[in-house]
Coordinates of C-alpha atoms in Angstrom, one line a residue:
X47 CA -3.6 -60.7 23.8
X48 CA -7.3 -59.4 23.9
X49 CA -7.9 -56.2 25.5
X50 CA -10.6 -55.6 27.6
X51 CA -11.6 -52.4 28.9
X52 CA -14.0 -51.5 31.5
X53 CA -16.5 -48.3 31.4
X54 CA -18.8 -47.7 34.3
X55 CA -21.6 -44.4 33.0
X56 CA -23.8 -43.1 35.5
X57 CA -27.3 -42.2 34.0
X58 CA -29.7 -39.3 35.8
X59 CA -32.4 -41.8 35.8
X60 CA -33.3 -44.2 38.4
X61 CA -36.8 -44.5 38.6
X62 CA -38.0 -45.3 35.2
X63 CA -37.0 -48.3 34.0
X64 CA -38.2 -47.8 30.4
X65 CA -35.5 -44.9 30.4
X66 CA -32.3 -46.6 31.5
X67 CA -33.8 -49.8 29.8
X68 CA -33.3 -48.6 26.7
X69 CA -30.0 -46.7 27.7
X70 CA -28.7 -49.9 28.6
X71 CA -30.2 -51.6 25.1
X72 CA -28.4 -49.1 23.2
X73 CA -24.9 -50.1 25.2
X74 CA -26.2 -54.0 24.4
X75 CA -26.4 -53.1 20.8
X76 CA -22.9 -53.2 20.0
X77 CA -21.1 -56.4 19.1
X78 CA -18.3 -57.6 21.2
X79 CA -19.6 -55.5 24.2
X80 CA -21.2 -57.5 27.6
X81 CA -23.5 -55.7 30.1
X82 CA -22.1 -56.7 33.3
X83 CA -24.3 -55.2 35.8
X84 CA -27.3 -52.4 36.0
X85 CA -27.7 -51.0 39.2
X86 CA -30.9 -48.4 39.4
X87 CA -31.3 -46.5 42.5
X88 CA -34.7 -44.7 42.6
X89 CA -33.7 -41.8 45.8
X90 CA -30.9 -41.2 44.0
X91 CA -32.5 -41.3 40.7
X92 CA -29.9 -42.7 38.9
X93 CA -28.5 -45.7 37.5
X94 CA -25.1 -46.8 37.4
X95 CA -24.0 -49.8 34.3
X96 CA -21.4 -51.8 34.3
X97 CA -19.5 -52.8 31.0
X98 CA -16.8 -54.5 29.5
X99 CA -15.3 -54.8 25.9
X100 CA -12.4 -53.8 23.3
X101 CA -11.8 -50.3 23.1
X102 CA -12.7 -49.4 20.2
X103 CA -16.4 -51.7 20.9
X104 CA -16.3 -49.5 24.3
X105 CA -16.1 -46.4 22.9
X106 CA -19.0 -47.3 20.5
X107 CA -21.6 -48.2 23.0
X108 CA -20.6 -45.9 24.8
X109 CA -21.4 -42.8 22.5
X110 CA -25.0 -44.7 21.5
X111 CA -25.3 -44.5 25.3
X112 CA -24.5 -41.2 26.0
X113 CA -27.0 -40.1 22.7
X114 CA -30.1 -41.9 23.9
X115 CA -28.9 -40.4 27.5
X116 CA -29.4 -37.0 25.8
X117 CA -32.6 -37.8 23.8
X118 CA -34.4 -39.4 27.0
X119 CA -33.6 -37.0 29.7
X120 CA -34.3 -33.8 30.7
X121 CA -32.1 -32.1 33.5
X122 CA -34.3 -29.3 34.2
X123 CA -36.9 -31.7 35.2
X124 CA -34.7 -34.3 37.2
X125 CA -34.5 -34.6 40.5
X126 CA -33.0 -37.1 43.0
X127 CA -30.4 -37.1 46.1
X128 CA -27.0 -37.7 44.3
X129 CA -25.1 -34.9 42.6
X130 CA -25.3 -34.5 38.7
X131 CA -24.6 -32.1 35.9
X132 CA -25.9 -34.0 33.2
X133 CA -27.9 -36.8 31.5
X134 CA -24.6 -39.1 31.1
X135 CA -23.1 -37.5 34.5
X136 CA -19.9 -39.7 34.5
X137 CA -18.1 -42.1 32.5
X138 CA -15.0 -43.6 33.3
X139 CA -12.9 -46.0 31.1
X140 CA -11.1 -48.8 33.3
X141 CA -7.7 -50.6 32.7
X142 CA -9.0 -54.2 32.6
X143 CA -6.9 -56.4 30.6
X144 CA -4.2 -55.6 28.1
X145 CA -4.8 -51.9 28.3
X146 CA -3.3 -49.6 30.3
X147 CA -4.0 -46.2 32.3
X148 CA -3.0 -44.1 29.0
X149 CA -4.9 -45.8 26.8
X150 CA -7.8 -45.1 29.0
X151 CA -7.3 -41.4 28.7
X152 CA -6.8 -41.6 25.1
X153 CA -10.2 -43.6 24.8
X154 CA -11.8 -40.8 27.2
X155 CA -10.1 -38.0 24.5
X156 CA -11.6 -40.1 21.6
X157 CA -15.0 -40.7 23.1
X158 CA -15.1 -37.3 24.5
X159 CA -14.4 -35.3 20.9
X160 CA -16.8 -37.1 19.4
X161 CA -19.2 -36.5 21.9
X162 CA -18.7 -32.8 21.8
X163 CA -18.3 -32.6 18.2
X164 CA -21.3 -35.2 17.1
X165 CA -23.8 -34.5 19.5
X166 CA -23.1 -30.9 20.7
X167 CA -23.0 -32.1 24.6
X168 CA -20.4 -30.3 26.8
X169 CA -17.5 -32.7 28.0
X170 CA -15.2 -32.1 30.9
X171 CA -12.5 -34.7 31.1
X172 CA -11.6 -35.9 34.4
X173 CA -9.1 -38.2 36.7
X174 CA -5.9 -39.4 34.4
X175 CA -7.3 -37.7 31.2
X176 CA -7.8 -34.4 33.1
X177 CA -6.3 -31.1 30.9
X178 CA -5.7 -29.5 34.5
X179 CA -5.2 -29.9 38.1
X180 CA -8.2 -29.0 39.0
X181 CA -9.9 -30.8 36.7
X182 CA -9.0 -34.1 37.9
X183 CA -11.6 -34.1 40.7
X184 CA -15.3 -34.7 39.6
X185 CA -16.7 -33.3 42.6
X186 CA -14.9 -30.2 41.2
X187 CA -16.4 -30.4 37.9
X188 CA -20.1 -31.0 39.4
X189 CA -19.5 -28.3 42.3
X190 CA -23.4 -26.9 42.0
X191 CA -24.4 -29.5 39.9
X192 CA -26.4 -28.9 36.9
X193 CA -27.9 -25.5 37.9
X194 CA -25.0 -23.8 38.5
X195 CA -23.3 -25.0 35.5
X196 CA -26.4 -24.4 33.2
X197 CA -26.2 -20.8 34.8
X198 CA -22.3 -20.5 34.4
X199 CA -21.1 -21.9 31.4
X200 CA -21.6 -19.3 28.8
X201 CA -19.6 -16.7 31.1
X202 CA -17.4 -18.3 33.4
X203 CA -14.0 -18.7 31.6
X204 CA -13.5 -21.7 34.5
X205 CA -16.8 -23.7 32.7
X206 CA -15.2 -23.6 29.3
X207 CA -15.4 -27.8 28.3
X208 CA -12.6 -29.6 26.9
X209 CA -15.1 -30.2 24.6
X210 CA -18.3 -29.4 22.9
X211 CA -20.3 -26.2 23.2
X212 CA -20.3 -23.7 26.3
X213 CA -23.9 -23.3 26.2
X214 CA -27.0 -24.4 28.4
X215 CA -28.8 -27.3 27.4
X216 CA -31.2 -29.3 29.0
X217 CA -29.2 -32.7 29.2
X218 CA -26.5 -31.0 30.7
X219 CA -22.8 -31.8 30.3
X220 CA -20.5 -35.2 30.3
X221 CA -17.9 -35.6 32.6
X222 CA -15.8 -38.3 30.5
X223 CA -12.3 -40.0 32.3
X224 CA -9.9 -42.7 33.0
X225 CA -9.5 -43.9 36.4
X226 CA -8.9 -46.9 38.6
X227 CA -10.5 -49.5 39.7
X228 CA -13.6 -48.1 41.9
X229 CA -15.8 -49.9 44.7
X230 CA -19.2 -48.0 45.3
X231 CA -19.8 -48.9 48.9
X232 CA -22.7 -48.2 50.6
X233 CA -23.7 -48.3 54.8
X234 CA -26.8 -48.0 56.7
X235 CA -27.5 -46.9 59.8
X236 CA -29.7 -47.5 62.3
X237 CA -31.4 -44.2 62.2
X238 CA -33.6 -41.6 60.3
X239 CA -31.0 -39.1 61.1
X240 CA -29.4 -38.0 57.8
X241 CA -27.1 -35.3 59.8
X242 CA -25.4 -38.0 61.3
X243 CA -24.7 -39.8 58.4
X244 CA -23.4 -36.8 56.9
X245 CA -20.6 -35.9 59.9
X246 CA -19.8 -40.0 59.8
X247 CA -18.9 -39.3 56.2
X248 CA -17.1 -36.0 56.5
X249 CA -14.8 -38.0 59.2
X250 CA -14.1 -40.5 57.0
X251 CA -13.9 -38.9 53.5
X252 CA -10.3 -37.5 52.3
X253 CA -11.2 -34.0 51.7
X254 CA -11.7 -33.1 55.2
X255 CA -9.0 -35.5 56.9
X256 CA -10.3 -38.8 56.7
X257 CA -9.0 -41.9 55.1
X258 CA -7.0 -41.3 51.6
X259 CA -8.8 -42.9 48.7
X260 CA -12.6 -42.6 50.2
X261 CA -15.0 -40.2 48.9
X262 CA -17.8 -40.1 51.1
X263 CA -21.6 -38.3 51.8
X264 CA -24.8 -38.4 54.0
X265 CA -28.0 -39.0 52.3
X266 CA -31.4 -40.4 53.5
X267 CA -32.3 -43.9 51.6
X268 CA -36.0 -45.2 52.2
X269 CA -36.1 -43.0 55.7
X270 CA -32.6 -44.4 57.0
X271 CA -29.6 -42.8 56.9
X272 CA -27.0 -44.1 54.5
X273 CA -23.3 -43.4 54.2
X274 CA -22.3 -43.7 50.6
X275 CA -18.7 -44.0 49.7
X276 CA -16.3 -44.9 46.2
X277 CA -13.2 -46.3 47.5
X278 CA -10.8 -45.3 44.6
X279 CA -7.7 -47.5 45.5
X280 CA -8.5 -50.7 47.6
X281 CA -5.6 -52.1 47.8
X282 CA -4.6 -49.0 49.8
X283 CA -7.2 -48.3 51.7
X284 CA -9.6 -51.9 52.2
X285 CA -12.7 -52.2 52.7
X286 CA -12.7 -53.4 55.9
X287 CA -10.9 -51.2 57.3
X288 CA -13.3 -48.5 56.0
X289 CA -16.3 -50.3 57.2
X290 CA -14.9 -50.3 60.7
X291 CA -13.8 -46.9 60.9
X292 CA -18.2 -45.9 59.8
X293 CA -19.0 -48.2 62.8
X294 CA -17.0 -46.5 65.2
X295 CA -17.9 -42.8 64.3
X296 CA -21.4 -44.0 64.1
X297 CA -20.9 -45.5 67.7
X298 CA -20.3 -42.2 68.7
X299 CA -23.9 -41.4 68.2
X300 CA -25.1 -44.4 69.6
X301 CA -25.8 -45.8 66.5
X302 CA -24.7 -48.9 64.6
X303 CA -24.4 -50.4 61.2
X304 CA -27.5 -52.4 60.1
X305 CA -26.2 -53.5 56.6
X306 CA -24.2 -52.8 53.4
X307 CA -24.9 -52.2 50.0
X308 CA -22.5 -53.0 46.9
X309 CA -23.4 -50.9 43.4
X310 CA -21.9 -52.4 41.0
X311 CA -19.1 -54.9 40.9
X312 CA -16.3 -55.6 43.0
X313 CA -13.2 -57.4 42.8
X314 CA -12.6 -60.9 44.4
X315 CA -9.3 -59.5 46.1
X316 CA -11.1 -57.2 47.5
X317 CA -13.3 -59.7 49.3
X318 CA -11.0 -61.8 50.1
X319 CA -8.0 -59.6 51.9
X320 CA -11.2 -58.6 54.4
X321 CA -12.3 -62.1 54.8
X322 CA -8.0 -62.7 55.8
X323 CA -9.0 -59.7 58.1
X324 CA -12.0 -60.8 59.5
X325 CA -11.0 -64.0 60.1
X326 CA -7.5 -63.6 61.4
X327 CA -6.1 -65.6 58.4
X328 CA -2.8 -63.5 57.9
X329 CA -1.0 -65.8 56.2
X330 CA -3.6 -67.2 54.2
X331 CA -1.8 -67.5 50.6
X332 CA -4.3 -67.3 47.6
X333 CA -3.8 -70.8 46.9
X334 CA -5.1 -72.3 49.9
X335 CA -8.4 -71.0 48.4
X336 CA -10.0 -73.8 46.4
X337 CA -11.4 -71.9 43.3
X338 CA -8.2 -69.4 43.3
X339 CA -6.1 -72.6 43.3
X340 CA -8.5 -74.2 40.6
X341 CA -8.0 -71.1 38.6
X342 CA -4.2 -71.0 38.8
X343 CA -3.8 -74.4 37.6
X344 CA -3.1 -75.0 34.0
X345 CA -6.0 -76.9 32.3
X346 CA -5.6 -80.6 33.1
X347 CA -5.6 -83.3 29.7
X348 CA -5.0 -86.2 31.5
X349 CA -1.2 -85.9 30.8
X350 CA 1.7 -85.7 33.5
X351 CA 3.1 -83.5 30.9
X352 CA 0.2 -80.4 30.9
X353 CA 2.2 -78.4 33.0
X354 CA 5.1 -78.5 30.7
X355 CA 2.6 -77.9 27.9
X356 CA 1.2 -74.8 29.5
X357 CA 4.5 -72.8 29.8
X358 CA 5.1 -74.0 26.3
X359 CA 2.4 -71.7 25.2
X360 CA 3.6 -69.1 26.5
X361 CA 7.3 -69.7 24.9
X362 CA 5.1 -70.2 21.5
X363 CA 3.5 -66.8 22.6
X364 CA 7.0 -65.4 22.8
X365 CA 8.4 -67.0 19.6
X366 CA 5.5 -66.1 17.8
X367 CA 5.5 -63.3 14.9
X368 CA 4.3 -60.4 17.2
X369 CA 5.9 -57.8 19.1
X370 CA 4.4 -59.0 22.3
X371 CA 4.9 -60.8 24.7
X372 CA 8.6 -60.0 24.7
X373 CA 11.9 -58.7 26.7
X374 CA 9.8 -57.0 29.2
X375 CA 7.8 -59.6 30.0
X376 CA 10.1 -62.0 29.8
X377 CA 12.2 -60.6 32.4
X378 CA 9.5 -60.4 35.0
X379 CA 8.6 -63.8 34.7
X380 CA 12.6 -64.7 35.2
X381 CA 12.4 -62.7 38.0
X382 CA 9.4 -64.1 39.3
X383 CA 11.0 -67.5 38.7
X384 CA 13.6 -66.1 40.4
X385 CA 11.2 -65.3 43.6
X386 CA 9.7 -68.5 43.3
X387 CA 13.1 -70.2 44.0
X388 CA 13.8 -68.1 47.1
X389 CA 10.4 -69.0 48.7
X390 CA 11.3 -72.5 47.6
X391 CA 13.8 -72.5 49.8
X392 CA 11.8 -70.5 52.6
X393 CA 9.4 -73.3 52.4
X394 CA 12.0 -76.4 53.1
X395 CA 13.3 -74.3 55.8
X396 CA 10.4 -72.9 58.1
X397 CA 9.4 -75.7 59.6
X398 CA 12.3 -77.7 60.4
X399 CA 13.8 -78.0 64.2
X400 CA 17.2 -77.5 63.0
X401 CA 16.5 -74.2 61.4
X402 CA 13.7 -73.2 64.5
X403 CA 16.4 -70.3 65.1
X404 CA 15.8 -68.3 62.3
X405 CA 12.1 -69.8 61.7
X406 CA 10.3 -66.5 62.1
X407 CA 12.8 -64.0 59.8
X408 CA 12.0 -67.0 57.0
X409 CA 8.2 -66.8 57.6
X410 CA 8.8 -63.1 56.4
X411 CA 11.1 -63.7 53.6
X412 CA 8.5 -66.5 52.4
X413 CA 5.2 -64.0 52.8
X414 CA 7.5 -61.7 50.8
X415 CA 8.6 -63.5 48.0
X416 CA 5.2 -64.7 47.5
X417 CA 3.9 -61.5 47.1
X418 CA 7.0 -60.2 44.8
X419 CA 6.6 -63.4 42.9
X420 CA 2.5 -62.6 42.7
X421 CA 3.4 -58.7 41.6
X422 CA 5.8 -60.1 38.8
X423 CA 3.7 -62.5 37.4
X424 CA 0.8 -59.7 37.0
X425 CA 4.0 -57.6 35.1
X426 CA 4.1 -60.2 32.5
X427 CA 1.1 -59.2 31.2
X428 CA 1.4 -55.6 31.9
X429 CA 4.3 -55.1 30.1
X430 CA 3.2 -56.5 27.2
X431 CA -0.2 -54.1 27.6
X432 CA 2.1 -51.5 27.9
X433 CA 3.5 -51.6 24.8
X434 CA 0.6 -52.4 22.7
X435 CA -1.0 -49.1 24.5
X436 CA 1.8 -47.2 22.7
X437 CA 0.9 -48.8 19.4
X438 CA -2.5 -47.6 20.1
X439 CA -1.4 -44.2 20.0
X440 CA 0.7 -44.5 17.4
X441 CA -2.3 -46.0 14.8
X442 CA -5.3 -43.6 16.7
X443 CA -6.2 -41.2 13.6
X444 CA -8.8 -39.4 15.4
X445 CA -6.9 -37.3 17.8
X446 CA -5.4 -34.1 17.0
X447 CA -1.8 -33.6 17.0
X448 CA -1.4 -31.8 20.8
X449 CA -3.7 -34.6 22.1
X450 CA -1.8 -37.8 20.4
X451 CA 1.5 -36.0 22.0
X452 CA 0.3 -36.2 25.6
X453 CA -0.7 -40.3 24.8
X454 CA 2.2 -41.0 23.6
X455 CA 3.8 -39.1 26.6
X456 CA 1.7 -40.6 29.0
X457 CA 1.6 -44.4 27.6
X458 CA 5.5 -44.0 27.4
X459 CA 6.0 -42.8 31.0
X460 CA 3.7 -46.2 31.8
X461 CA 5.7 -48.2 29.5
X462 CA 9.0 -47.1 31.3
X463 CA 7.2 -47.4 34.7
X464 CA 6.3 -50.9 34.6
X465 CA 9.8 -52.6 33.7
X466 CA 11.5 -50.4 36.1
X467 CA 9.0 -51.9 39.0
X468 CA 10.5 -55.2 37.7
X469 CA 13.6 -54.0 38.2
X470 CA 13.1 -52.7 41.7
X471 CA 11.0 -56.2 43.0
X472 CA 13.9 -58.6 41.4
X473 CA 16.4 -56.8 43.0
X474 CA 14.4 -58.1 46.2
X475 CA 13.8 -61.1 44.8
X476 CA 17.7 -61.5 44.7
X477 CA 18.1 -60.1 48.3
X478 CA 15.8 -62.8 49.8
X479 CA 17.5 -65.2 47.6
X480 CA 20.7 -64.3 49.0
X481 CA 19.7 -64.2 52.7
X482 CA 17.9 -67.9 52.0
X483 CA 21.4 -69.3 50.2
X484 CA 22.8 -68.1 53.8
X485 CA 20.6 -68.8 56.2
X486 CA 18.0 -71.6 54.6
X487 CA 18.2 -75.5 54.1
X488 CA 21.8 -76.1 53.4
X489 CA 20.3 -78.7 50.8
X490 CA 18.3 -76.0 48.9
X491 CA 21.6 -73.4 48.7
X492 CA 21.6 -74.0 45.4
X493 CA 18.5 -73.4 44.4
X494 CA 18.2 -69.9 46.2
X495 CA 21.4 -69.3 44.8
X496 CA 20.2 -70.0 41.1
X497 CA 16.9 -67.4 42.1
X498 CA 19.5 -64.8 42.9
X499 CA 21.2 -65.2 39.5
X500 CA 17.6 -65.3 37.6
X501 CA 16.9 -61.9 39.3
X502 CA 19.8 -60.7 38.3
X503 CA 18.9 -61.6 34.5
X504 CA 15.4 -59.9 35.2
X505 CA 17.1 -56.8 36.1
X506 CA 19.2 -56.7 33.1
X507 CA 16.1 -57.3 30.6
X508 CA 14.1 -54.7 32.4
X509 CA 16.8 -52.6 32.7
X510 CA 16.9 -52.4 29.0
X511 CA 13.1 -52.0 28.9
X512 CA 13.5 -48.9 31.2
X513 CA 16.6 -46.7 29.1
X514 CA 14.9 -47.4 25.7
X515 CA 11.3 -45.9 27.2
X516 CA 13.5 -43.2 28.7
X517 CA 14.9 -42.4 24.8
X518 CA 11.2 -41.6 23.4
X519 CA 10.6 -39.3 26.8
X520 CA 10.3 -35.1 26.5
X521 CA 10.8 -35.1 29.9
X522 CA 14.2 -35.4 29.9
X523 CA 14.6 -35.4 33.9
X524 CA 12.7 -38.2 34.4
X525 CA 14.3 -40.6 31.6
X526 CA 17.5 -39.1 33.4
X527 CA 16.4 -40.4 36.8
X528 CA 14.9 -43.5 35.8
X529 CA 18.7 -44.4 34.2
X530 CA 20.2 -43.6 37.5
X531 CA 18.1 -45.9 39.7
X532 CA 18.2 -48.7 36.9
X533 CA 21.3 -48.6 37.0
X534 CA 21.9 -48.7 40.5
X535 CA 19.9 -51.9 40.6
X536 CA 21.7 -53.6 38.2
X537 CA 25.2 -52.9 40.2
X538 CA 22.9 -53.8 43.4
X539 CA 21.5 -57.5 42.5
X540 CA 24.4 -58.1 40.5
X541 CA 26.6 -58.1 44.0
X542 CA 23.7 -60.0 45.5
X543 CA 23.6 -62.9 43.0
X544 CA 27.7 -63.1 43.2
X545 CA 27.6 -63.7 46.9
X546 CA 24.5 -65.5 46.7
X547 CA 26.5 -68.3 44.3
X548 CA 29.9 -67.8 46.5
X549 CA 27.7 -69.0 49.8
X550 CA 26.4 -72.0 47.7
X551 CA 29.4 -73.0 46.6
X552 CA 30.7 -73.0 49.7
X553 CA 27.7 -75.0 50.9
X554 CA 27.6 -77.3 48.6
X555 CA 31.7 -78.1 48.8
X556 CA 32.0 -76.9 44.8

């Protein structure tokens, strides 16, 4: 599996594009990597870039970056409307694709030593690869931006950088992390009012009781007032429902919203759960989406076989000579097979008269084994990145010996936590299965009943997954805890499956 990681710098130059032009060359330079996006903002005088590529590539262009960053610009003669402390004010490394959240932070260590070490530039690490609580905010790190820091760091003990050299230097400092995925959202208003854009945003921002996962300020943009955001989880807290909480605050003030602005990328999910919003489409599945269903559609040869072809790749995959993909992900796709089967028979239930008595408790248990079958099938490839992030670790000969044991820590801890979600979501899996073998199309008993017993395999397999990540833990009380709660999920779907296949045998006369 290839892994891909996402890195998303922010540059203190906005307004020359010779600068951040040949910032961005320097990122283009190195093989393997692809410049996504460059987003320049000339009020804020900065310039975000988007890129994507194997670690190790990442890392790469993203310490050319961060030296021409330093050669180009000069701090004490920068100025624009967003915060910064340095040249490179922020880099984050992003889980894409067969990497996980701890082999983020160990790219963030890697980068960030040799940053400090190769080019003398003062790196705070942030977010997941923060070295203490306080650390993990970068509004915390920046508090007073670069002229506070440049007058603190070589006497406030609370400046000292992970890495790199406490003293004053015109490009500033790095703040270097590993974080989630992030949408940069921007709103205008229809005003030149830049005090009202700032109490819009303090009323939606976290930090002073707004909504969780939006970080949010005021600023003046091209004389109108603009309310710029990072959503940093949203899945938790959508867009949309962001967007609508600006318009009414802003309605307070008699104002309105004239138009949005995206920096950077964004995901398609993203879009699409507030076009279901918008549009009143709440039980839109993904597939009724023509490209989505396109895409999740095995490659068609002309053969009635391809589909049988396709999931025999992915038993090659497993046969193959390499550690992954294996048990763990394995047992999520049982026990999204094992979903599947239960929304099978939601399906060939929820629209037939006979059944119109229980038709709206099996349009829930369908919307819900849809989305445990979606979660699973995104576990198949987690696990597997999971593992391979501990490998990672295991094979990184750059980090010191303190630093390599809180990777291994952390990438174990995600390794564990992934197999024991499959655990948790089969063990649903099995309970809708179960309720569908009672209450669904007497002709489809069966087939719930066989979706109970494959979620009872998938919690087995993962169950495995979970105690033998739990045996390489230091932290003893949660490899402890983690057995207890397995184990009462085994004990769980193991009584659902059993009178899941009792109902169907009744059913079915056997």
């Amino acid at each position: 599996m290839r892994s891909i990681v996402e890195c998303v710098p922010n540059f203190s130059n906005g307004r020359d594009p010779e600068v951040y032009g040949r910032i961005v060359d320097a990122i283009s330079s190195v093989k393997g990597v692809q410049v996504l996006d460059v987003s320049a903002d000339p009020d804020h005088n900065r310039t975000v870039v988007t890129y994507v590529g194997p670690p190790d590539e990442a890392v790469e262009a993203g310490y050319r970056a961060i030296a021409k960053a330093k050669e180009l610009i000069d701090l004490d003669q920068h100025q624009g409307e967003h915060p910064r402390i340095g040249a490179t004010d922020v880099f984050p490394f992003i889980p894409i694709k067969g990497v996980t959240m701890g082999d983020c932070v160990a790219l963030a260590q890697q980068l960030g030593k040799r940053v400090g070490e190769g080019l003398g530039v003062a790196v705070y690490l942030y977010g997941a690869a923060a070295t203490r609580p306080e650390r993990e905010s970068l509004a915390a790190i920046r508090k007073g931006q670069y002229e506070l820091w440049r007058d603190e760091v070589a006497t406030n003990p609370e400046r000292t950088p992970d890495y790199g050299p406490a003293v004053p230097q015109k490009w500033g400092a790095t703040v270097i992390g590993a974080r989630p995925f992030l949408i940069a959202y921007n709103l205008y208003l229809n005003s030149n009012d830049v005090a009202i854009a700032e109490k819009v945003a303090k009323a939606v921002r976290f930090s002073s009781g707004g909504w969780r996962y939006v970080q949010a300020k005021g600023f003046l943009v091209e004389g109108q007032a603009q309310v710029s955001m990072n959503l940093t989880n949203f899945e938790k807290t959508p867009i949309h429902r962001v967007q609508e909480a600006v318009r009414r605050e802003a309605a307070q003030y008699g104002l309105t919203v004239t138009h949005a602005e995206l920096v950077g990328l964004i995901p398609q999910k993203a879009l699409l759960d507030s076009a279901k919003w918008y549009l009143q489409l709440d039980d839109l599945p993904d597939e009724q989406v023509l490209e989505l269903r396109l895409q999740s559609s095995p490659e068609q040869d002309g053969s009635d076989e391809s589909e049988v072809v396709h999931m025999g790749r992915f038993a090659a995959m497993v046969a193959d000579r390499t550690p992954t993909p294996g048990g763990g992900s394995v047992s999520a796709l049982v026990g999204a097979l094992g979903a599947s089967l239960a929304q099978m028979s939601a399906e060939l239930t929820v629209d037939r008269k006979k059944y119109a008595h229980v038709r709206e408790e099996v349009q829930n248990i369908l919307t819900e084994a849809e989305a445990i079958r979606h979660e699973l099938i995104e576990a198949v490839n987690e696990d597997a990145a999971s593992f391979e992030g501990i490998l990672r670790v295991v094979r990184n000969k750059e980090m010191d010996e303190e630093a390599k044991a809180a990777a291994m820590e952390a990438a174990t801890i995600h390794a564990g936590e992934v197999p024991l979600r499959v655990a948790r979501l089969s063990r649903d899996a099995a309970r809708l299965a179960k309720t569908m073998a009672t209450i669904g199309n007497v002709n489809a008993a069966t087939d719930a009943a066989v979706g109970a017993i494959m979620a009872r395999a998938a919690v087995y397999g993962a169950e495995l997954n979970v105690k033998v990540n739990g045996v390489g833990l230091k932290n003893r009380e949660l490899a402890a805890a983690w057995a207890r709660e397995v184990d009462a999920l085994v004990e769980e779907t193991e009584q659902l499956a059993a009178e899941a296949r009792e109902i169907a045998e009744e059913h079915g006369g056997l």
